Short mmCIF file of C-alpha atoms in Angstrom, two decimals:
data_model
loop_
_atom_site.label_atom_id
_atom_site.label_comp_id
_atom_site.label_asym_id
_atom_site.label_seq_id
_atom_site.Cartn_x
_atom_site.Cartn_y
_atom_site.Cartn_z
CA UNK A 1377 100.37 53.16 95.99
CA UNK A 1378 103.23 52.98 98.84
CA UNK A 1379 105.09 55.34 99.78
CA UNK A 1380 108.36 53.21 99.16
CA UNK A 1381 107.16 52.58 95.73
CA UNK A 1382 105.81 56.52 94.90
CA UNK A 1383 109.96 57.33 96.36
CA UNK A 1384 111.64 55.09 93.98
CA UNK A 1385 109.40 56.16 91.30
CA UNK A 1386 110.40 59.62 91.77
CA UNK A 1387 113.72 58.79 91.67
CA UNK A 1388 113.81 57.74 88.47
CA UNK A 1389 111.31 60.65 87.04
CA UNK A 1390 112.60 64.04 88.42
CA UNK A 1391 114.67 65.86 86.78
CA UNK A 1392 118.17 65.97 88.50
CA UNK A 1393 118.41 69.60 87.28
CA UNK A 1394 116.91 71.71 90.24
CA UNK A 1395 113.91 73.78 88.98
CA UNK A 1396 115.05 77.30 88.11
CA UNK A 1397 112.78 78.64 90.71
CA UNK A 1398 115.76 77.98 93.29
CA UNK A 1399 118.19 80.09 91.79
CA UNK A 1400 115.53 82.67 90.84
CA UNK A 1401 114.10 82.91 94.21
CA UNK A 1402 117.18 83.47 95.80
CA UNK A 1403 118.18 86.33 93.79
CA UNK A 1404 114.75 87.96 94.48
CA UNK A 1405 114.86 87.40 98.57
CA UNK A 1406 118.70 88.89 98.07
CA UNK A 1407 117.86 91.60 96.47
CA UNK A 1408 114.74 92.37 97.66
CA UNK A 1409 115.32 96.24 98.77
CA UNK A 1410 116.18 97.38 95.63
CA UNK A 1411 113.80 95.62 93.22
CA UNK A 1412 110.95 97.04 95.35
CA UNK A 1413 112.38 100.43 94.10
CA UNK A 1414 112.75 99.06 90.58
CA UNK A 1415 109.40 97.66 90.75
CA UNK A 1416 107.69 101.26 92.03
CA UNK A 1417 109.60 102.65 88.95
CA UNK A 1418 108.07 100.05 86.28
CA UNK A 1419 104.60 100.57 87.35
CA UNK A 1420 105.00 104.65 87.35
CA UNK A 1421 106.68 104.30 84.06
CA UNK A 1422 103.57 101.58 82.81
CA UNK A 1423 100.76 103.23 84.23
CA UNK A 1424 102.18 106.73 83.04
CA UNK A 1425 102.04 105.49 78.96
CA UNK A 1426 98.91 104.25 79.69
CA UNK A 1427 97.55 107.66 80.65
CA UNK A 1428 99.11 109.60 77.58
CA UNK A 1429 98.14 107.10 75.56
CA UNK A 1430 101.49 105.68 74.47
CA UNK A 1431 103.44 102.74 74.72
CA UNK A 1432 106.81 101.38 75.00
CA UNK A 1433 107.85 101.61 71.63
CA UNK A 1434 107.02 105.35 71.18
CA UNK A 1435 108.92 105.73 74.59
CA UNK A 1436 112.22 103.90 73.29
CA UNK A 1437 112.10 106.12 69.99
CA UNK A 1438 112.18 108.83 72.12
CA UNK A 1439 115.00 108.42 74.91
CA UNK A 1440 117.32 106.55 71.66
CA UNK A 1441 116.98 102.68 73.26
CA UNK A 1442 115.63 99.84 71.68
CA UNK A 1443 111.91 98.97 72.17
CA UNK A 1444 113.43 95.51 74.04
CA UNK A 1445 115.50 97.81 76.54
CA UNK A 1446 112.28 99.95 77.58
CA UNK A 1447 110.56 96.44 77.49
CA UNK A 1448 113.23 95.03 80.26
CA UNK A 1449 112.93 97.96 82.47
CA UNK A 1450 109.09 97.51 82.84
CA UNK A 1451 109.66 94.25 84.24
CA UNK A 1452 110.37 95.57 87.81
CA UNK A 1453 113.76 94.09 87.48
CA UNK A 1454 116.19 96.47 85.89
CA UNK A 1455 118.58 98.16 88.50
CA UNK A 1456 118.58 101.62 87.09
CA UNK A 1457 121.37 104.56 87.11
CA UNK A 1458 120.83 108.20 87.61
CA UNK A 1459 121.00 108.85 84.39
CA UNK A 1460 118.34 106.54 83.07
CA UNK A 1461 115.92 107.88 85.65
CA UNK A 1462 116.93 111.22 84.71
CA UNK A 1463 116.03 110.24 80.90
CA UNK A 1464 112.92 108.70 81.58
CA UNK A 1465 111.17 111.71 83.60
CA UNK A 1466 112.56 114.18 81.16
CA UNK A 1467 110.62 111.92 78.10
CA UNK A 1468 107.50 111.05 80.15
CA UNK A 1469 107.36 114.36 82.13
CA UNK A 1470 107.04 112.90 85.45
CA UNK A 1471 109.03 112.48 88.67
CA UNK A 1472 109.89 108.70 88.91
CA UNK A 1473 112.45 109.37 92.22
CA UNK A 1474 112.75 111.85 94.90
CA UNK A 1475 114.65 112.02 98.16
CA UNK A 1476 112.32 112.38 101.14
CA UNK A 1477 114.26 114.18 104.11
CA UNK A 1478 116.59 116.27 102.34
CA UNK A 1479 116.13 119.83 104.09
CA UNK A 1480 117.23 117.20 107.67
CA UNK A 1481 120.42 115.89 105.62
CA UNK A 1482 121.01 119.45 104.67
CA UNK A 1483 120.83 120.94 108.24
CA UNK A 1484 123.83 117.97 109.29
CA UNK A 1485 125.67 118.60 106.39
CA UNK A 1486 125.80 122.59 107.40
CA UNK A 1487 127.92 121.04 110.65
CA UNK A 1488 130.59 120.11 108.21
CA UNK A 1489 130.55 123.06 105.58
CA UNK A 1490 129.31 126.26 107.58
CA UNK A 1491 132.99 126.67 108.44
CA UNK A 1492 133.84 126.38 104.62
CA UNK A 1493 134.24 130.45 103.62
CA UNK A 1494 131.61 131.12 100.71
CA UNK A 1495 130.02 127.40 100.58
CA UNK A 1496 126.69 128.38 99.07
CA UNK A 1497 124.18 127.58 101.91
CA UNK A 1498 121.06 127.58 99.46
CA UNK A 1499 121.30 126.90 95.41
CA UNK A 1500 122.88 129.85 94.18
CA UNK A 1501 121.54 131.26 91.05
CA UNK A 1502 123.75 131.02 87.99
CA UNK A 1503 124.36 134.81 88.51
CA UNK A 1504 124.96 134.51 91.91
CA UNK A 1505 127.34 131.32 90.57
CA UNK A 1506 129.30 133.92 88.04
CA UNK A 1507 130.16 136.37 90.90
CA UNK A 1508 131.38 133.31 92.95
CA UNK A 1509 133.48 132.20 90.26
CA UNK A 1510 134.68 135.85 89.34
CA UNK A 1511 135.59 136.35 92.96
CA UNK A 1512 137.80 132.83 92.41
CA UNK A 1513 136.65 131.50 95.29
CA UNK A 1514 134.40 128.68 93.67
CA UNK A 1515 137.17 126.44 93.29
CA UNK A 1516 138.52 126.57 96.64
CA UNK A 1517 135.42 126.25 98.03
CA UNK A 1518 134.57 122.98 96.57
CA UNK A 1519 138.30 121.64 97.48
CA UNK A 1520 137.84 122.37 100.99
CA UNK A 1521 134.41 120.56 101.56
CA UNK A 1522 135.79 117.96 99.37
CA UNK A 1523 138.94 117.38 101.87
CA UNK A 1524 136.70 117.78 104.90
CA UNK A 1525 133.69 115.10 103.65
CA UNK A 1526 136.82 112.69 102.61
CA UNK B 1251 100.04 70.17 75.56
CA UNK B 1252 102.35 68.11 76.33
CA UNK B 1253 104.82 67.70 79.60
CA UNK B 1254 108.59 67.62 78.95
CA UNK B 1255 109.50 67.31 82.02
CA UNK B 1256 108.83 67.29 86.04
CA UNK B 1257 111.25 69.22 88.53
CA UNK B 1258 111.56 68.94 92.27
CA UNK B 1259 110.54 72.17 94.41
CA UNK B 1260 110.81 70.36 97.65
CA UNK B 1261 111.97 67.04 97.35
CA UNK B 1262 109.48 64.41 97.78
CA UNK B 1263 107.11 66.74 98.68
CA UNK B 1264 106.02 69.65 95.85
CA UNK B 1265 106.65 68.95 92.68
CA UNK B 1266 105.67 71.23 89.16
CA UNK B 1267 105.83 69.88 85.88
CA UNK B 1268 107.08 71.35 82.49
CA UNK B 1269 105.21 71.87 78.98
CA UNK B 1270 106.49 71.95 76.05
CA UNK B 1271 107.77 75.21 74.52
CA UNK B 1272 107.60 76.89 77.97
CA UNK B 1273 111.39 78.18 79.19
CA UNK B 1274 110.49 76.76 82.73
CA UNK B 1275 108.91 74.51 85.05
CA UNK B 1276 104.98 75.77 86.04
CA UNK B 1277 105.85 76.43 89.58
CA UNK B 1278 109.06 79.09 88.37
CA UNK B 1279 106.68 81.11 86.00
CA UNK B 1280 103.99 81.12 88.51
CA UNK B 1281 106.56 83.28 90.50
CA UNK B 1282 108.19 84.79 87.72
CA UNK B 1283 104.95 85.95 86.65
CA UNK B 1284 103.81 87.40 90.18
CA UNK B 1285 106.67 89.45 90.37
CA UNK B 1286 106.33 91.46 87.13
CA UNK B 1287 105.29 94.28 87.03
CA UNK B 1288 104.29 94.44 82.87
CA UNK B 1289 102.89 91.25 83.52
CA UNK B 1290 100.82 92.45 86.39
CA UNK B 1291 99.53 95.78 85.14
CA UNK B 1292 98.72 94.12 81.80
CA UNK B 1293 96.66 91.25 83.69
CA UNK B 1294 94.82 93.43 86.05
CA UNK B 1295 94.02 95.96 83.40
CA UNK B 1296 92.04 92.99 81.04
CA UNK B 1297 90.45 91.80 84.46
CA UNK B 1298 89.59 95.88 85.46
CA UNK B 1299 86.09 94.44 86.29
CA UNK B 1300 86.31 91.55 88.61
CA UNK B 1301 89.35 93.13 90.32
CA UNK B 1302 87.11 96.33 91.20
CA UNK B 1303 83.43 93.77 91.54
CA UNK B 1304 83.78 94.08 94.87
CA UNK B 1305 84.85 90.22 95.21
CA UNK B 1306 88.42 91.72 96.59
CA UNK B 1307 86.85 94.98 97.67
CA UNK B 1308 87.45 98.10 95.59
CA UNK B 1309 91.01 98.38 95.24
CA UNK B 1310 93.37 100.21 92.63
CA UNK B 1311 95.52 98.35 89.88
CA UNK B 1312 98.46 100.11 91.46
CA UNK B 1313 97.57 98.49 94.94
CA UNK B 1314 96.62 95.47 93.33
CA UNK B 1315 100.15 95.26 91.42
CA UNK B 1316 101.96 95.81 94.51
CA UNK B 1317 99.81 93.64 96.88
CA UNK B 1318 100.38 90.67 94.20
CA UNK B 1319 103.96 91.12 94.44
CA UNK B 1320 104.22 91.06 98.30
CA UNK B 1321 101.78 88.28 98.61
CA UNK B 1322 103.91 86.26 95.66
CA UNK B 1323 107.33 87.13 97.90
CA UNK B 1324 105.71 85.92 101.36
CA UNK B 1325 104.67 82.57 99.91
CA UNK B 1326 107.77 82.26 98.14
CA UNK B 1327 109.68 82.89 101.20
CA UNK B 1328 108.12 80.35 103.02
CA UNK B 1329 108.65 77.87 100.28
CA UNK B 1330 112.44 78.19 100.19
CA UNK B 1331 112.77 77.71 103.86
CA UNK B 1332 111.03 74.56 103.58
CA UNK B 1333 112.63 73.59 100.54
CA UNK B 1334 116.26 74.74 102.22
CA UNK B 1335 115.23 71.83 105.57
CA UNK B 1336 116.41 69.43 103.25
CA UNK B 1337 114.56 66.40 103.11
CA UNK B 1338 115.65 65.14 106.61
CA UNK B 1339 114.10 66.82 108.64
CA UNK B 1340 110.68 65.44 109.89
CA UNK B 1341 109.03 68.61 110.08
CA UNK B 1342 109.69 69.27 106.34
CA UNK B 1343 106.18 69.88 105.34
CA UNK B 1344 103.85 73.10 103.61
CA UNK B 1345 101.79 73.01 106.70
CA UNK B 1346 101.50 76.84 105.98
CA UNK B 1347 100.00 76.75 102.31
CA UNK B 1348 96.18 75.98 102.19
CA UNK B 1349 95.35 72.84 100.04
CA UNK B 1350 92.20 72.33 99.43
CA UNK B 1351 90.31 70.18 97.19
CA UNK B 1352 89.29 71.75 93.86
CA UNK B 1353 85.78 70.67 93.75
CA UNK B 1354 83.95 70.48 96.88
CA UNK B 1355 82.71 66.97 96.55
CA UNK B 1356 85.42 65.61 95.41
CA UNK B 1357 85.48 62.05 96.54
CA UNK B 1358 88.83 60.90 94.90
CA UNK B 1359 91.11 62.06 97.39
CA UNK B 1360 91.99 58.89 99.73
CA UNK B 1361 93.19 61.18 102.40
CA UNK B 1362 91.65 64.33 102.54
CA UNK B 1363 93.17 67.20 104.24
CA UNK B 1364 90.51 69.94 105.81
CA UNK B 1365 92.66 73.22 106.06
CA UNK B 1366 90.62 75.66 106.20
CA UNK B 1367 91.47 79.60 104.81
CA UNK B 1368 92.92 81.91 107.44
CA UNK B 1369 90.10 84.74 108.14
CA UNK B 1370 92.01 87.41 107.42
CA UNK B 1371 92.96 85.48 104.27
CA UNK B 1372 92.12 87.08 101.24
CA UNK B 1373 94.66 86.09 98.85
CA UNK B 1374 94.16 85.81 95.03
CA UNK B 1375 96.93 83.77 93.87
CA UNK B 1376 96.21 79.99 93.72
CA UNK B 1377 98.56 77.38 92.32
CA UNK B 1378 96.91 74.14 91.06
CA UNK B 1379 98.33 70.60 91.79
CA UNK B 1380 97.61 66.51 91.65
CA UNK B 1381 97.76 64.68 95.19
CA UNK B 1382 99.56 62.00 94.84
CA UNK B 1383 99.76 61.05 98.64
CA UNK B 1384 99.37 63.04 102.11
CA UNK B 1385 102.58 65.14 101.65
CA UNK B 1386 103.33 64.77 98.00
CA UNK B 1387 101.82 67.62 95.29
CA UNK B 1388 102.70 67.78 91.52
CA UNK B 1389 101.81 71.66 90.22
CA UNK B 1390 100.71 71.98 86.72
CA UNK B 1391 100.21 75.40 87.13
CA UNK B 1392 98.12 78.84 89.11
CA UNK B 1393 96.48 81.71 88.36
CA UNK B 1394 95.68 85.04 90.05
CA UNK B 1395 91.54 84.36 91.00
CA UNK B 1396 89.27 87.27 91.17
CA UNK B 1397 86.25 85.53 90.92
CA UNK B 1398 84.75 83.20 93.10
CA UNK B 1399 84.65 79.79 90.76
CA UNK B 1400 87.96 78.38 88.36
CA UNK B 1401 85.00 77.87 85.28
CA UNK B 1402 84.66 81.67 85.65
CA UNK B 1403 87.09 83.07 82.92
CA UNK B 1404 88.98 81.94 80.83
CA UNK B 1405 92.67 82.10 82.54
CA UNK B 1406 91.52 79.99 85.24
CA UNK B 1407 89.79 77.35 83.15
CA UNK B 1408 92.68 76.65 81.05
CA UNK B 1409 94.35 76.15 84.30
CA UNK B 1410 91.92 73.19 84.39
CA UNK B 1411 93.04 71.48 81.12
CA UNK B 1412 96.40 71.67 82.43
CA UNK B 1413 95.36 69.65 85.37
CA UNK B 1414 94.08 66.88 83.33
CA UNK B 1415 96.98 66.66 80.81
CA UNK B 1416 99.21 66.51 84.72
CA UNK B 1417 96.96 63.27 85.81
CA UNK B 1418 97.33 61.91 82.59
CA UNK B 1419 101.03 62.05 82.33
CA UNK B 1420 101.48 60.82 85.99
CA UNK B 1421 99.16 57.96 85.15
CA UNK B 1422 101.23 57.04 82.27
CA UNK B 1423 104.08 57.11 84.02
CA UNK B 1424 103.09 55.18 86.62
CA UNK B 1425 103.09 57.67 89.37
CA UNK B 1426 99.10 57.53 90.15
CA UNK B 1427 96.59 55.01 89.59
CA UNK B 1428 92.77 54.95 89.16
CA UNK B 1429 91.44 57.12 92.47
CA UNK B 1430 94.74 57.62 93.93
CA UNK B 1431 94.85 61.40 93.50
CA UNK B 1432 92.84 64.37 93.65
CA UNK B 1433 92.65 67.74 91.96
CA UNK B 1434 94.04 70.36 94.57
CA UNK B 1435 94.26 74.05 94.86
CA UNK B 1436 96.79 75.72 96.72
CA UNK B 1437 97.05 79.30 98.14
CA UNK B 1438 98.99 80.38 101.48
CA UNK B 1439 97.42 82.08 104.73
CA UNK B 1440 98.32 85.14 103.74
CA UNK B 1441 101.11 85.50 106.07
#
C-alpha cells in the first residue's frame, strides 16, 4: 500500500480524541519525585500484609477507611499526609517514612535556638516538660523560636 | 474481542488500538499497568518462579517492582518526546525502541528492520504491534516477559490472540492487505 494512501486512510480511522496516555504521562513525568515516594510506600504497605498474612480489607477495618481507599493507596499513586502515614504504621506496626539526616538539621537549627533561654536541646521527658511548664517558661520559649524561624 | 477503537500515540507513526469493555487504549494500560505498584507485586508474586529462574538473574519482587517502574518511566519518556516533535519534523521516528519481528522467520514483513537488543539490555517489558509500513506500528497490546518464548505462559500468549484480532480489524478496514504487515515486538534499549 502507499504511503499517501495508508495517510489518508488514517485520517479517516483515528480517533480525533488523543489517547489518554498523553495526559497520563504527563502527570507522571510532572510528578515524578513524589510518586516515587508514594510508590516506596505502596509496596512496604503490600508486601507488609503479605507477610502477616492479611490483606487490604482487614487493613481498612482497622484504620476506619473503606476497603476502596486502602485499595487506591496501594496503587503507588496516592499523595499521602502525615497523618495517614502515621495511621498506617501504627495498624501495620512498621515504619513506612523516616528522615535521614536529622541529628545534621538539628546541629544548624541549634545556630538559631541556642540563644533561645530554656529551648530544650534534646526531647525533654514529660517530667522534665512539667517543670518547664511550672517554671512558665515553656510558652515563651516556643514564641521566641517561633519569631526568630519566621 | 473486539476493537472499538484506534488512537494515535505518535501521529502517523505508533498507533494502539482499543477493545471493547477496556477504559483505555492498549498502549495507556500498558503504562498504567507498569507503574502500579498492586498491579506489579500481584504479577510478580503469580510469576515468583520465572522471575527468580535465573532467566533475569535472581532478583527480589521488591527490586523487580521498582526496576519495572523505572524501566516503564524511561521508555515512556522517550515516547513523549517523540510524540511532543510533532509530526514535522523529519527526525520524528522510535529509532530508540527495538522492533523486532515476532517470529524469527517471519517472511511477511516487506521491509524488515534488523535492530538488534542493546547488550546491556535486559528489559522485560515488550509491547506487541502490526507493521503496517517502515515507520508506522499499530499496538494491540504488551506484557512483562520472563521467559524466553511469548507461547510460554499464558499472559503472553493471549497477547498473541490480540495480535490476530489487530490484523484482522486493520484488514477489514482497509489499512493492510494480504503480506503487507508483520507481527512485531517492541521493547526499548534499556536506556
Amino acid at each position: 500500500m502507499e504511503n499517501k494512501e495508508i495517510l489518508a486512510k488514517l485520517e479517516q480511522i483515528v480517533s480525533k480524541e488523543p489517547s489518554k496516555w498523553h495526559e497520563e504521562s504527563q502527570y507522571r513525568i510532572e510528578n515524578k519525585q513524589w510518586l516515587k515516594r508514594s510508590q516506596a510506600v505502596a509496596l512496604k504497605i503490600l508486601r507488609t500484609l503479605r507477610e502477616q498474612g492479611s490483606n487490604q480489607k482487614e487493613l481498612a477495618l482497622k484504620i476506619g477507611v473503606s476497603a476502596q481507599q486502602v485499595n487506591k493507596w496501594v496503587k503507588g499513586t496516592e499523595n499521602f499526609t502525615f497523618e495517614t502515614i502515621a495511621k498506617l504504621e501504627h495498624a501495620l506496626q512498621v515504619n513506612l517514612m523516616s528522615i535521614t539526616g536529622f541529628e545534621n538539621l538539628s546541629k544548624s537549627s541549634n545556630k538559631i535556638i541556642q540563644n533561645v533561654p530554656y529551648y530544650p536541646q534534646t526531647a525533654p521527658k514529660v517530667s522534665e516538660y512539667a517543670a518547664v511548664v511550672n517554671a512558665g517558661n515553656l510558652k515563651v520559649v516556643y514564641n521566641k523560636y517561633d519569631n526568630k524561624a519566621a | 474481542m473486539e476493537i472499538v477503537n484506534i488512537f494515535a500515540i505518535v501521529k502517523n507513526s505508533l498507533l494502539a488500538v482499543q477493545f471493547d469493555g477496556k477504559e483505555s487504549d492498549e498502549f495507556s494500560m500498558l503504562f498504567n499497568n507498569w507503574q502500579d505498584v498492586e498491579y506489579l507485586e500481584q504479577f510478580f508474586e503469580d510469576n515468583k518462579q520465572d522471575l527468580q529462574s535465573g532467566f533475569y538473574g535472581n532478583i527480589t519482587i521488591e527490586e523487580a517492582v521498582f526496576q519495572t517502574i523505572e524501566e516503564a518511566e524511561s521508555m515512556e519518556r522517550y515516547i513523549k518526546k517523540v510524540a511532543n516533535r510533532g509530526n514535522s519534523d523529519p527526525n520524528n521516528t522510535l529509532h530508540d525502541l527495538v522492533f523486532t519481528p515476532l517470529h524469527k522467520n517471519d517472511n511477511t514483513i516487506n521491509h524488515q528492520e534488523s535492530k538488534a537488543y542493546g547488550q546491556n539490555n535486559h528489559s522485560w517489558l515488550r509491547m506487541y504491534a502490526i507493521r503496517i509500513s517502515t515507520n508506522l506500528y499499530v499496538v494491540s497490546g504488551g506484557a512483562i516477559k520472563l521467559t524466553g518464548k511469548i507461547q510460554d505462559r499464558t499472559h503472553t500468549t493471549d497477547e498473541l490472540l490480540k495480535l490476530k484480532v489487530t490484523a484482522a480489524y486493520l484488514k477489514e478496514i482497509g489499512l493492510i492487505k494480504k503480506e503487507d504487515y508483520g507481527f512485531i515486538e517492541i521493547s526499548s534499549h534499556g536506556k
